[in-house]
XYZ file of C-alpha atoms in Angstrom:
691
model
C -33.009 -38.724 67.109
C -34.644 -35.295 67.274
C -32.033 -32.986 65.731
C -34.158 -29.893 66.419
C -34.283 -30.342 70.145
C -32.906 -26.846 70.713
C -35.139 -25.208 68.113
C -35.116 -24.748 64.365
C -31.693 -24.157 62.761
C -29.838 -24.677 66.045
C -26.536 -26.550 66.142
C -27.042 -30.141 67.344
C -23.913 -29.876 69.521
C -23.985 -26.441 71.194
C -27.756 -25.783 70.851
C -27.104 -22.234 69.591
C -28.480 -20.745 66.390
C -25.758 -18.064 66.087
C -24.320 -17.725 62.584
C -20.830 -16.333 63.206
C -18.194 -17.976 60.939
C -15.257 -16.204 62.614
C -16.161 -17.652 66.036
C -17.948 -20.955 65.364
C -17.065 -21.745 61.769
C -19.502 -22.053 58.899
C -23.045 -23.009 59.869
C -24.262 -25.927 57.747
C -27.855 -27.184 57.442
C -28.844 -30.536 55.899
C -32.597 -30.318 55.305
C -32.801 -33.976 54.288
C -31.699 -35.002 57.762
C -33.164 -31.943 59.534
C -29.630 -31.274 60.755
C -27.767 -28.024 61.537
C -24.199 -27.915 62.807
C -21.370 -25.424 63.316
C -18.164 -26.510 61.574
C -15.962 -25.919 64.653
C -18.386 -27.707 66.991
C -18.261 -30.727 64.700
C -14.507 -30.582 64.084
C -13.523 -30.301 67.766
C -15.905 -32.951 69.149
C -13.838 -35.552 70.953
C -15.575 -38.770 69.867
C -15.998 -38.392 66.115
C -13.637 -38.953 63.165
C -13.748 -37.893 59.544
C -14.395 -41.245 57.826
C -16.029 -40.060 54.600
C -14.927 -38.043 51.606
C -15.301 -34.264 51.516
C -18.647 -34.402 49.733
C -20.100 -37.135 51.993
C -22.233 -36.286 55.018
C -21.164 -32.952 56.506
C -17.577 -31.964 55.613
C -16.690 -35.679 55.393
C -18.288 -36.579 58.754
C -20.913 -39.281 58.141
C -24.477 -38.677 59.361
C -24.412 -41.940 61.316
C -21.227 -40.865 63.151
C -22.731 -37.455 63.961
C -25.781 -39.193 65.441
C -23.583 -41.382 67.651
C -21.532 -38.381 68.804
C -24.661 -36.397 69.696
C -25.926 -39.383 71.704
C -22.570 -39.650 73.502
C -22.502 -35.928 74.283
C -26.082 -35.943 75.571
C -24.846 -37.862 78.614
C -22.075 -35.338 79.408
C -22.707 -32.132 81.371
C -20.915 -28.918 80.412
C -18.752 -27.654 83.270
C -19.502 -24.065 82.207
C -23.244 -23.819 81.516
C -24.171 -27.038 83.428
C -26.280 -28.282 80.488
C -25.953 -31.641 78.721
C -24.425 -32.057 75.275
C -20.791 -31.246 76.116
C -19.050 -32.996 73.205
C -15.550 -31.544 73.750
C -13.186 -32.676 76.517
C -9.831 -31.413 77.767
C -7.016 -33.715 76.601
C -4.827 -33.119 79.676
C -4.288 -36.344 81.660
C -6.701 -36.835 84.552
C -8.722 -33.739 83.559
C -12.417 -34.585 83.275
C -13.760 -31.204 82.128
C -16.190 -31.264 79.180
C -17.828 -28.262 77.517
C -19.612 -26.964 74.455
C -17.458 -25.125 71.905
C -19.035 -21.668 72.610
C -18.736 -22.266 76.360
C -15.067 -23.169 75.885
C -14.491 -19.903 74.058
C -16.228 -18.047 76.843
C -13.892 -19.590 79.457
C -10.845 -19.015 77.216
C -10.137 -22.639 76.359
C -7.762 -23.309 73.481
C -8.709 -25.439 70.474
C -5.875 -26.583 68.214
C -6.950 -26.888 64.578
C -4.125 -29.260 63.670
C -2.846 -32.738 64.484
C -5.508 -34.581 66.494
C -7.535 -31.375 67.013
C -6.850 -31.270 70.722
C -8.740 -29.079 73.184
C -7.395 -27.650 76.448
C -9.397 -26.214 79.341
C -8.508 -22.931 81.029
C -6.248 -24.648 83.571
C -4.241 -26.739 81.111
C -4.113 -24.575 77.995
C -0.706 -23.827 76.396
C 0.820 -20.436 77.164
C 3.553 -18.319 75.616
C 6.669 -18.178 77.773
C 8.487 -14.832 77.656
C 11.880 -15.017 79.374
C 12.098 -11.285 80.024
C 9.774 -8.385 79.396
C 11.567 -5.105 78.754
C 8.465 -3.287 77.550
C 7.484 -0.589 79.995
C 4.848 1.055 77.845
C 1.931 -0.086 75.749
C 2.630 -1.261 72.221
C 0.276 -1.278 69.221
C -1.319 -4.426 67.879
C 0.385 -4.678 64.497
C -2.951 -5.459 62.810
C -5.483 -2.996 64.255
C -2.848 -0.579 65.714
C -4.742 -0.209 68.998
C -2.396 -0.061 71.999
C -2.190 -3.143 74.208
C -0.213 -4.175 77.268
C 2.671 -6.378 75.997
C 1.977 -9.207 78.428
C 1.135 -12.658 76.974
C -2.360 -13.801 77.851
C -5.247 -15.587 76.201
C -6.317 -12.469 74.305
C -2.794 -11.057 73.682
C -0.290 -13.069 71.618
C 3.271 -12.341 70.594
C 4.945 -13.266 67.329
C 7.492 -16.085 67.754
C 9.814 -14.538 65.148
C 9.589 -10.804 65.972
C 9.834 -9.851 69.627
C 8.208 -6.455 69.116
C 5.145 -7.797 67.273
C 2.031 -8.193 69.444
C -1.530 -9.032 68.421
C -5.087 -9.288 69.656
C -6.258 -12.886 69.337
C -9.426 -11.736 67.547
C -7.361 -9.702 65.057
C -5.172 -12.709 64.309
C -8.152 -15.006 63.814
C -9.883 -12.658 61.375
C -6.649 -12.195 59.444
C -6.023 -15.947 59.323
C -9.492 -16.604 57.923
C -9.080 -13.906 55.272
C -5.491 -14.789 54.315
C -5.650 -18.588 54.404
C -2.661 -20.888 54.773
C -0.881 -19.474 51.716
C -0.781 -15.839 52.858
C -1.042 -15.900 56.670
C 2.312 -14.738 58.031
C 4.019 -12.422 60.504
C 3.065 -8.820 59.752
C 6.608 -7.626 60.531
C 9.049 -10.108 58.942
C 6.621 -12.111 56.717
C 7.814 -15.433 58.178
C 5.164 -18.115 57.659
C 6.558 -21.455 58.905
C 7.517 -20.546 62.471
C 4.665 -18.052 62.761
C 1.932 -20.475 61.648
C 3.141 -23.322 63.886
C 3.021 -21.079 66.948
C -0.392 -19.658 66.077
C -1.812 -23.159 65.538
C -0.421 -24.157 68.946
C -2.154 -21.154 70.501
C -5.528 -21.996 68.940
C -5.694 -19.864 65.791
C -7.567 -21.580 62.974
C -5.765 -21.222 59.620
C -8.046 -22.539 56.862
C -6.471 -24.319 53.886
C -7.911 -22.040 51.251
C -6.935 -19.170 49.042
C -6.956 -15.668 50.467
C -10.309 -13.907 50.277
C -8.885 -11.246 47.947
C -7.720 -13.981 45.542
C -11.242 -15.388 45.303
C -12.884 -12.057 44.489
C -13.841 -11.917 40.831
C -12.093 -9.174 38.831
C -10.400 -7.938 42.013
C -7.326 -6.770 40.104
C -8.954 -5.787 36.855
C -7.343 -2.335 36.915
C -3.877 -3.934 36.819
C -4.637 -5.233 33.331
C -4.895 -1.697 31.970
C -1.784 -0.737 30.025
C -0.113 2.648 30.233
C -0.498 4.315 26.818
C 0.987 7.788 26.975
C 4.246 9.386 25.897
C 5.975 10.792 29.014
C 9.336 11.964 27.625
C 10.301 15.591 28.146
C 9.725 16.602 24.519
C 7.012 14.638 22.717
C 7.400 15.059 18.953
C 4.019 13.647 17.969
C 1.715 16.279 16.489
C -1.326 14.234 17.508
C -0.429 14.563 21.190
C 1.008 12.434 23.961
C -1.986 10.051 24.098
C -1.777 9.144 20.399
C -0.842 5.490 19.810
C -0.541 4.035 16.305
C 0.591 0.376 16.371
C 3.234 -0.750 13.856
C 4.430 2.783 13.270
C 6.969 5.169 14.724
C 4.147 6.627 16.843
C 3.507 3.363 18.691
C 3.749 3.647 22.486
C 6.572 1.674 24.138
C 6.359 1.170 27.906
C 9.308 1.243 30.310
C 10.651 -2.284 30.658
C 11.326 -1.761 34.385
C 8.229 -0.080 35.845
C 5.706 -0.192 32.993
C 4.164 3.035 34.270
C 5.864 5.402 31.825
C 5.887 5.371 28.052
C 7.342 6.898 24.920
C 6.613 7.019 21.223
C 9.274 5.074 19.349
C 10.243 8.211 17.423
C 10.399 10.370 20.557
C 13.208 8.207 21.986
C 14.877 7.331 18.661
C 13.907 3.669 18.935
C 14.321 1.837 15.623
C 11.813 -0.914 16.469
C 9.350 -1.926 19.145
C 11.637 -4.819 20.164
C 14.264 -2.419 21.503
C 14.318 -2.049 25.274
C 13.606 1.323 26.837
C 13.713 2.605 30.410
C 12.187 5.818 31.693
C 14.409 8.495 33.240
C 13.595 7.564 36.841
C 14.327 3.854 36.357
C 17.461 4.594 34.362
C 18.709 6.871 37.123
C 18.254 4.071 39.629
C 19.855 1.438 37.387
C 22.867 3.453 36.310
C 23.478 5.519 39.437
C 22.789 3.296 42.404
C 22.047 -0.189 41.204
C 23.449 -1.994 38.208
C 25.941 0.623 36.925
C 27.913 2.118 39.818
C 30.078 5.178 39.479
C 32.339 4.440 42.382
C 33.989 1.249 43.541
C 32.795 -2.140 42.459
C 30.421 -3.730 44.938
C 29.460 -7.335 44.397
C 25.991 -8.292 45.499
C 25.995 -11.184 47.927
C 24.244 -14.312 46.792
C 20.610 -14.315 47.724
C 19.704 -16.748 50.447
C 17.283 -19.337 49.224
C 14.590 -20.496 51.541
C 14.023 -24.207 51.308
C 10.680 -25.771 50.563
C 8.459 -25.396 53.587
C 7.436 -28.400 55.576
C 3.867 -29.594 55.345
C 1.638 -27.637 57.700
C 0.293 -30.776 59.376
C 3.346 -32.789 60.355
C 1.518 -35.964 61.307
C -1.394 -37.642 59.617
C -4.648 -37.001 61.382
C -8.006 -38.761 61.345
C -9.553 -35.309 60.912
C -8.573 -33.056 58.011
C -9.482 -29.367 57.738
C -11.946 -28.659 54.976
C -10.349 -27.422 51.729
C -11.843 -25.074 49.178
C -12.037 -26.414 45.587
C -9.419 -23.874 44.483
C -6.919 -24.873 47.131
C -7.271 -28.606 46.417
C -5.556 -28.106 43.070
C -2.667 -26.130 44.607
C 0.489 -27.521 46.076
C 0.873 -26.788 49.787
C 4.631 -26.806 49.439
C 5.658 -23.419 48.143
C 9.136 -22.150 47.498
C 10.343 -18.617 48.138
C 13.533 -16.652 48.200
C 14.848 -13.758 50.272
C 16.214 -10.836 48.300
C 18.746 -8.311 49.476
C 16.851 -5.169 50.385
C 19.008 -2.239 49.294
C 17.877 1.328 49.770
C 17.154 1.847 46.058
C 14.638 -1.015 46.057
C 12.976 0.294 49.203
C 12.628 3.803 47.769
C 11.181 2.370 44.543
C 8.518 0.633 46.641
C 7.697 3.897 48.401
C 7.601 5.628 44.996
C 4.681 3.442 43.934
C 2.480 5.794 45.992
C 3.183 8.694 43.628
C 0.204 9.325 41.382
C 0.251 10.592 37.807
C -1.520 13.761 38.890
C 0.983 16.626 38.962
C 1.306 19.499 41.419
C 3.327 22.519 40.303
C 5.367 24.274 42.982
C 6.316 27.919 42.470
C 9.735 28.364 44.037
C 11.793 31.487 44.607
C 15.437 30.360 44.537
C 16.466 33.463 46.455
C 14.233 32.353 49.372
C 14.082 28.583 48.977
C 12.897 27.840 52.538
C 9.934 30.218 52.682
C 8.655 29.340 49.201
C 9.024 25.603 49.888
C 7.209 25.998 53.197
C 4.360 27.871 51.510
C 4.120 25.237 48.776
C 4.076 22.241 51.136
C 1.597 23.904 53.491
C -0.808 24.754 50.681
C -4.110 22.978 51.310
C -4.095 21.656 47.736
C -0.662 20.062 48.113
C -0.618 16.272 48.302
C 2.768 14.564 48.874
C 1.648 11.631 46.721
C 1.236 13.861 43.629
C 4.076 14.118 41.138
C 6.038 17.347 41.595
C 6.817 19.941 38.949
C 8.908 23.017 39.778
C 8.640 26.504 38.306
C 11.093 29.188 39.401
C 9.702 32.666 39.982
C 11.370 35.976 40.807
C 10.193 37.965 43.819
C 8.578 41.345 43.052
C 8.430 40.466 39.360
C 5.579 42.623 38.068
C 5.297 40.569 34.882
C 4.680 37.340 36.767
C 7.147 35.417 34.623
C 8.115 31.888 35.545
C 10.834 29.539 34.319
C 10.844 25.714 34.242
C 12.882 24.331 37.107
C 14.488 21.046 38.032
C 12.827 19.036 40.776
C 16.176 17.519 41.769
C 17.821 20.946 41.947
C 14.999 22.295 44.108
C 15.154 19.345 46.507
C 18.956 19.581 46.661
C 18.802 23.274 47.584
C 16.135 22.492 50.171
C 18.250 19.739 51.785
C 21.262 22.095 51.901
C 19.164 24.742 53.642
C 17.837 22.211 56.168
C 21.351 20.997 56.984
C 22.486 24.527 57.794
C 19.258 25.691 59.466
C 18.710 26.425 63.142
C 16.575 23.277 63.428
C 19.753 21.211 63.706
C 22.930 21.622 65.698
C 26.389 20.149 65.295
C 29.192 20.450 62.780
C 29.127 17.357 60.524
C 26.841 14.865 62.276
C 23.810 16.799 63.446
C 21.138 16.398 66.099
C 17.913 18.299 66.574
C 18.214 21.649 68.322
C 15.796 23.308 70.740
C 14.287 26.312 68.970
C 11.137 27.475 70.736
C 10.020 29.690 67.845
C 10.463 26.861 65.337
C 8.541 24.558 67.670
C 5.737 27.090 67.927
C 5.556 27.374 64.121
C 5.619 23.573 63.728
C 8.808 23.751 61.624
C 10.233 20.488 62.964
C 7.245 18.660 61.531
C 7.709 20.435 58.204
C 11.412 19.506 58.174
C 10.611 15.819 58.647
C 7.968 16.043 55.954
C 10.430 17.669 53.520
C 13.025 14.971 54.136
C 10.457 12.247 53.483
C 9.262 13.922 50.273
C 12.828 14.344 49.033
C 13.603 10.648 49.525
C 10.446 9.357 47.836
C 10.409 11.877 44.957
C 13.967 11.174 43.864
C 15.727 14.003 45.648
C 19.021 13.746 47.536
C 19.366 12.104 50.913
C 20.265 14.343 53.878
C 23.447 12.506 54.890
C 23.954 14.684 57.983
C 22.095 12.719 60.694
C 24.140 11.761 63.724
C 24.074 8.085 64.677
C 22.287 9.131 67.869
C 19.470 10.884 66.001
C 19.163 7.923 63.634
C 19.040 5.409 66.507
C 16.385 7.483 68.278
C 14.211 7.337 65.149
C 14.712 3.605 64.643
C 14.981 2.117 68.128
C 13.450 4.866 70.276
C 15.086 7.468 72.564
C 14.798 5.127 75.545
C 17.105 2.616 73.814
C 19.724 5.145 72.656
C 22.849 6.313 74.470
C 24.321 9.649 73.284
C 28.058 10.363 73.203
C 30.142 13.484 73.853
C 30.359 14.283 70.117
C 26.584 14.839 70.169
C 26.979 17.882 72.446
C 27.439 21.074 70.427
C 27.131 23.439 73.423
C 30.713 24.284 74.428
C 29.877 24.982 78.107
C 27.993 21.693 78.543
C 30.784 19.776 76.810
C 33.334 21.344 79.191
C 31.280 20.280 82.216
C 31.183 16.694 80.945
C 34.929 16.705 80.227
C 35.756 18.069 83.702
C 33.595 15.402 85.360
C 35.174 12.680 83.234
C 38.737 13.786 83.985
C 38.222 13.999 87.754
C 40.763 11.636 89.359
C 39.615 11.746 92.986
C 36.307 11.863 94.779
C 37.229 15.323 96.071
C 37.858 16.649 92.539
C 34.562 15.180 91.397
C 32.578 16.787 94.222
C 34.324 20.103 93.557
C 33.198 20.073 89.915
C 29.664 19.149 90.964
C 29.566 22.046 93.460
C 30.678 24.493 90.777
C 27.980 23.224 88.403
C 25.359 22.741 91.122
C 22.790 25.165 89.686
C 23.002 23.670 86.199
C 22.783 20.063 87.428
C 19.840 20.945 89.669
C 18.076 22.695 86.783
C 18.323 19.680 84.492
C 17.486 17.204 87.266
C 20.827 15.376 87.219
C 21.962 15.855 90.808
C 22.799 12.488 92.333
C 24.487 11.193 95.487
C 28.194 10.645 94.831
C 29.825 7.964 96.987
C 32.543 6.577 94.710
C 34.594 7.922 91.815
C 32.875 5.537 89.392
C 29.593 7.369 90.026
C 30.860 10.019 87.608
C 30.031 7.757 84.676
C 26.355 7.555 85.627
C 26.326 11.321 86.084
C 27.834 11.850 82.617
C 25.254 9.479 81.161
C 22.425 11.431 82.817
C 23.734 14.755 81.458
C 24.116 13.368 77.924
C 20.635 11.840 77.928
C 19.097 15.084 79.131
C 20.967 17.432 76.797
C 20.784 15.356 73.607
C 17.459 13.535 74.053
C 15.170 14.753 76.834
C 15.786 18.456 76.177
C 14.601 18.126 72.560
C 11.795 15.645 73.173
C 9.093 17.954 71.769
C 11.047 18.809 68.576
C 11.884 15.109 68.142
C 8.250 13.974 68.355
C 7.210 16.662 65.884
C 10.071 15.807 63.503
C 9.209 12.110 63.717
C 5.570 12.760 62.811
C 6.672 14.676 59.721
C 9.011 11.860 58.716
C 6.024 9.490 58.669
C 4.891 11.190 55.439
C 4.478 8.620 52.642
C 5.442 5.836 55.090
C 9.137 6.791 55.140
C 9.698 6.425 58.907
C 8.085 2.976 58.950
C 10.395 1.885 56.131
C 13.448 3.274 57.954
C 12.493 1.388 61.114
C 11.975 -1.832 59.159
C 15.300 -1.599 57.282
C 17.684 0.505 59.422
C 20.920 -0.807 57.905
C 19.889 0.195 54.402
C 18.798 3.721 55.366
C 21.746 4.417 57.675
C 24.010 4.612 54.610
C 22.077 7.571 53.152
C 20.885 9.367 56.281
C 24.167 9.371 58.207
C 26.755 9.449 55.427
C 27.480 11.769 52.530
C 28.049 10.246 49.059
C 31.666 9.490 48.219
C 33.533 12.196 46.297
C 35.734 11.049 43.419
C 39.140 12.424 42.528
C 39.148 15.353 40.123
C 39.903 13.428 36.876
C 37.156 10.919 37.670
C 34.673 13.707 38.428
C 35.333 15.278 35.033
C 35.060 11.974 33.167
C 31.902 10.993 35.046
C 30.410 14.400 34.263
C 31.050 13.705 30.570
C 29.515 10.242 31.054
C 26.312 11.720 32.521
C 26.064 14.225 29.671
C 26.650 11.439 27.173
C 23.841 9.329 28.654
C 21.503 12.323 28.449
C 22.450 12.865 24.789
C 21.717 9.205 24.049
C 18.375 9.520 25.844
C 17.444 12.637 23.835
C 18.355 10.954 20.531
C 21.295 13.287 19.873
C 23.726 10.404 19.474
C 24.009 7.596 16.953
C 24.445 5.225 19.898
C 21.528 3.811 21.897
C 21.278 2.571 25.472
C 20.974 -0.956 24.109
C 24.267 -0.511 22.236
C 26.045 0.599 25.438
C 24.664 -2.374 27.363
C 25.759 -4.843 24.657
C 29.205 -3.237 24.447
C 29.771 -3.482 28.227
C 28.037 -6.758 29.129
C 27.077 -8.585 25.949
C 23.390 -8.454 26.938
C 20.814 -6.354 25.140
C 18.659 -6.081 28.266
C 18.963 -6.509 32.020
C 18.466 -10.172 33.042
C 15.590 -10.727 35.526
C 18.049 -12.107 38.089
C 20.428 -9.186 37.567
C 24.040 -9.184 36.442
C 26.767 -11.221 38.088
C 29.251 -9.699 38.648
C 27.581 -6.351 39.145
C 28.217 -3.904 36.249
C 30.601 -1.081 37.076
C 32.253 2.005 35.590
C 35.989 2.699 35.577
C 37.827 5.856 34.502
C 41.061 5.083 32.617
C 43.609 7.320 30.932
C 42.946 5.792 27.518
C 41.721 7.278 24.265
C 38.764 4.946 23.697
C 36.296 3.035 25.884
C 36.888 -0.621 26.718
C 34.134 -3.124 27.431
C 35.062 -6.118 29.588
C 32.116 -8.479 29.133
C 33.560 -11.078 31.495
C 33.466 -8.645 34.427
C 30.583 -6.473 33.137
C 32.907 -3.504 33.379
C 32.895 -0.417 31.155
C 36.130 1.614 31.150
C 35.470 5.168 29.945
C 38.242 7.437 28.632
C 39.539 10.481 30.504
C 39.523 13.283 27.911
C 39.992 17.043 27.960
C 36.709 17.991 26.261
C 33.212 16.550 26.105
C 33.263 16.639 22.282
C 36.298 14.377 22.235
C 34.641 12.077 24.807
C 31.421 11.781 22.767
C 33.194 11.176 19.460
C 35.429 8.467 20.952
C 32.502 6.732 22.646
C 30.291 6.784 19.513
C 33.104 5.674 17.206
C 34.234 2.753 19.371
C 30.830 1.385 20.343
C 29.334 1.716 16.847
C 32.254 0.079 15.036
C 32.780 -2.643 17.651
C 29.154 -3.761 17.445
C 29.231 -3.551 13.641
C 32.341 -5.759 13.523
C 30.853 -8.263 15.973
C 27.666 -8.424 13.911
C 29.618 -9.066 10.707
C 31.667 -11.799 12.396
C 28.492 -13.403 13.723
C 26.918 -13.362 10.255
C 30.103 -14.869 8.825
C 30.014 -17.796 11.255
C 26.306 -18.382 10.697
C 26.859 -18.369 6.925
C 29.451 -21.111 7.221
């Protein structure tokens, strides 16, 4: 048999010399047999089976079998190019079409790289059935982000698990080849089982290999570099923050939660390197919104475990996809678990973008808005830089500045935004229409400020109306405003009068009185029955709350995309609704006082001004010296009791703090009780061990 009939280095099946792994698979040449073949051409040929081992022949296909298949195909004419050598046939009953693999791609045939490696011609190929299509506009491919028409076709595929996820076929194929079977999943919800089965059915080849980024040598070398710098507010080391002397009090200890901040042992009053230490940011998350809660006890629901995935190929097949050496030693059955995504975790993920490089903002507290606007618009400002704040006084000839609190600055900024002319409403606010603000691009800046505040540890706004929130998450076209969203008294009165009309005559009378306004906003409609008033009210609400402020909304939304905040909100709306639409709970006065003492006490412990350590508090309340990887069950909580001394309930992970008149009394009672309780427990433990 003359393998080189089509020329040197041409595939014996398709007679093409193209070397394009994404389209035709790897091109393999066996010089001993003067043989060249594309992997996909060989794999999809209808009359050949993989009878050898991986290292035998070509990918386990024996040379003798390849020769027989080429002879068989030489008698079959391709229904596309009309040339002989069509080794692939449509598996549909009574269909006699045969074609080369490249010709099949050209005519949009589908090749299934699973099971019996079936091939379907353009008339019998599987299609995606969409029961209803509510998409009126183009949507982006979630891989390349180019806009596509959301209509299933050969080149456009939809995710089986996320209805709003659409892809180019070529984008999916490239991603599948790069990710491999272990990492190829839905780009929206990360589902792999359902997603992979559907993509295999629609002809996407998912190779059984490690992801390309896993195979790259030293790809994650920078992750092995340890953080070695003291980041506490006041470093006491005379040699500087970067000085690290192992086995001494000037040894650097990294944060046990994030690992990206550090402290000298002496700078945080740590007695030994074995003691756990958390940086201020992680401690704030743990004690304020995660493990230690200041308000009511909230028990975390049990995480839902995902069972072991089924084998990718459900039935044994005479043909097996080629495996890389690395993947052969790995188990295809992988186990995962779904974790509850609370807003603290999501904001921590967004906070990973913040670099160590610091940008100092010079803020005038007397004019917080203007100075913040100038700082954020500065061409050297980067929202991913860490923020430092310095307060300055306007018209100060000496140019003096004072260290400021980032949290205080962001809190003042959020308060100003809430009461600014960019928003309207009393408690729950919507965007207003301010032409001057629109001209100065202030809506964009407002969205940007909100995003920066959330990611950099500032307060949440808490004043969004549900309508504004739904517009951001689900789109204005899928949101229905309500009467409470209307802050204009005259417009609200018009809506109320229309709604309270009891006869068709009353309704038409109201419409006549408001004719000019309804004509101006484009809401005039033919009224034939009394029930038509509801559609009219809906039209007015949509115009006044949504359409009227379309330009401010689009600008505000673009600003909120800063640091990926809007994308995160849209992915996890339930988590973000709690901080964007609701204010934090306010405790009763005695609790506020006690919790204020508690915050001051924690700060004193952090600064080494107390004989008690964070580890001591954790042991006293829970019995653990560190936070377990799986978290505490039940969730640790704080209670305020009218007692003289703190009480630690280790069964419920509950710390009851005393309600005292002065902070000095609070600190002394806390130190005395925790120190002596732990001392007594240690002595009892030693006594039992001794016996």
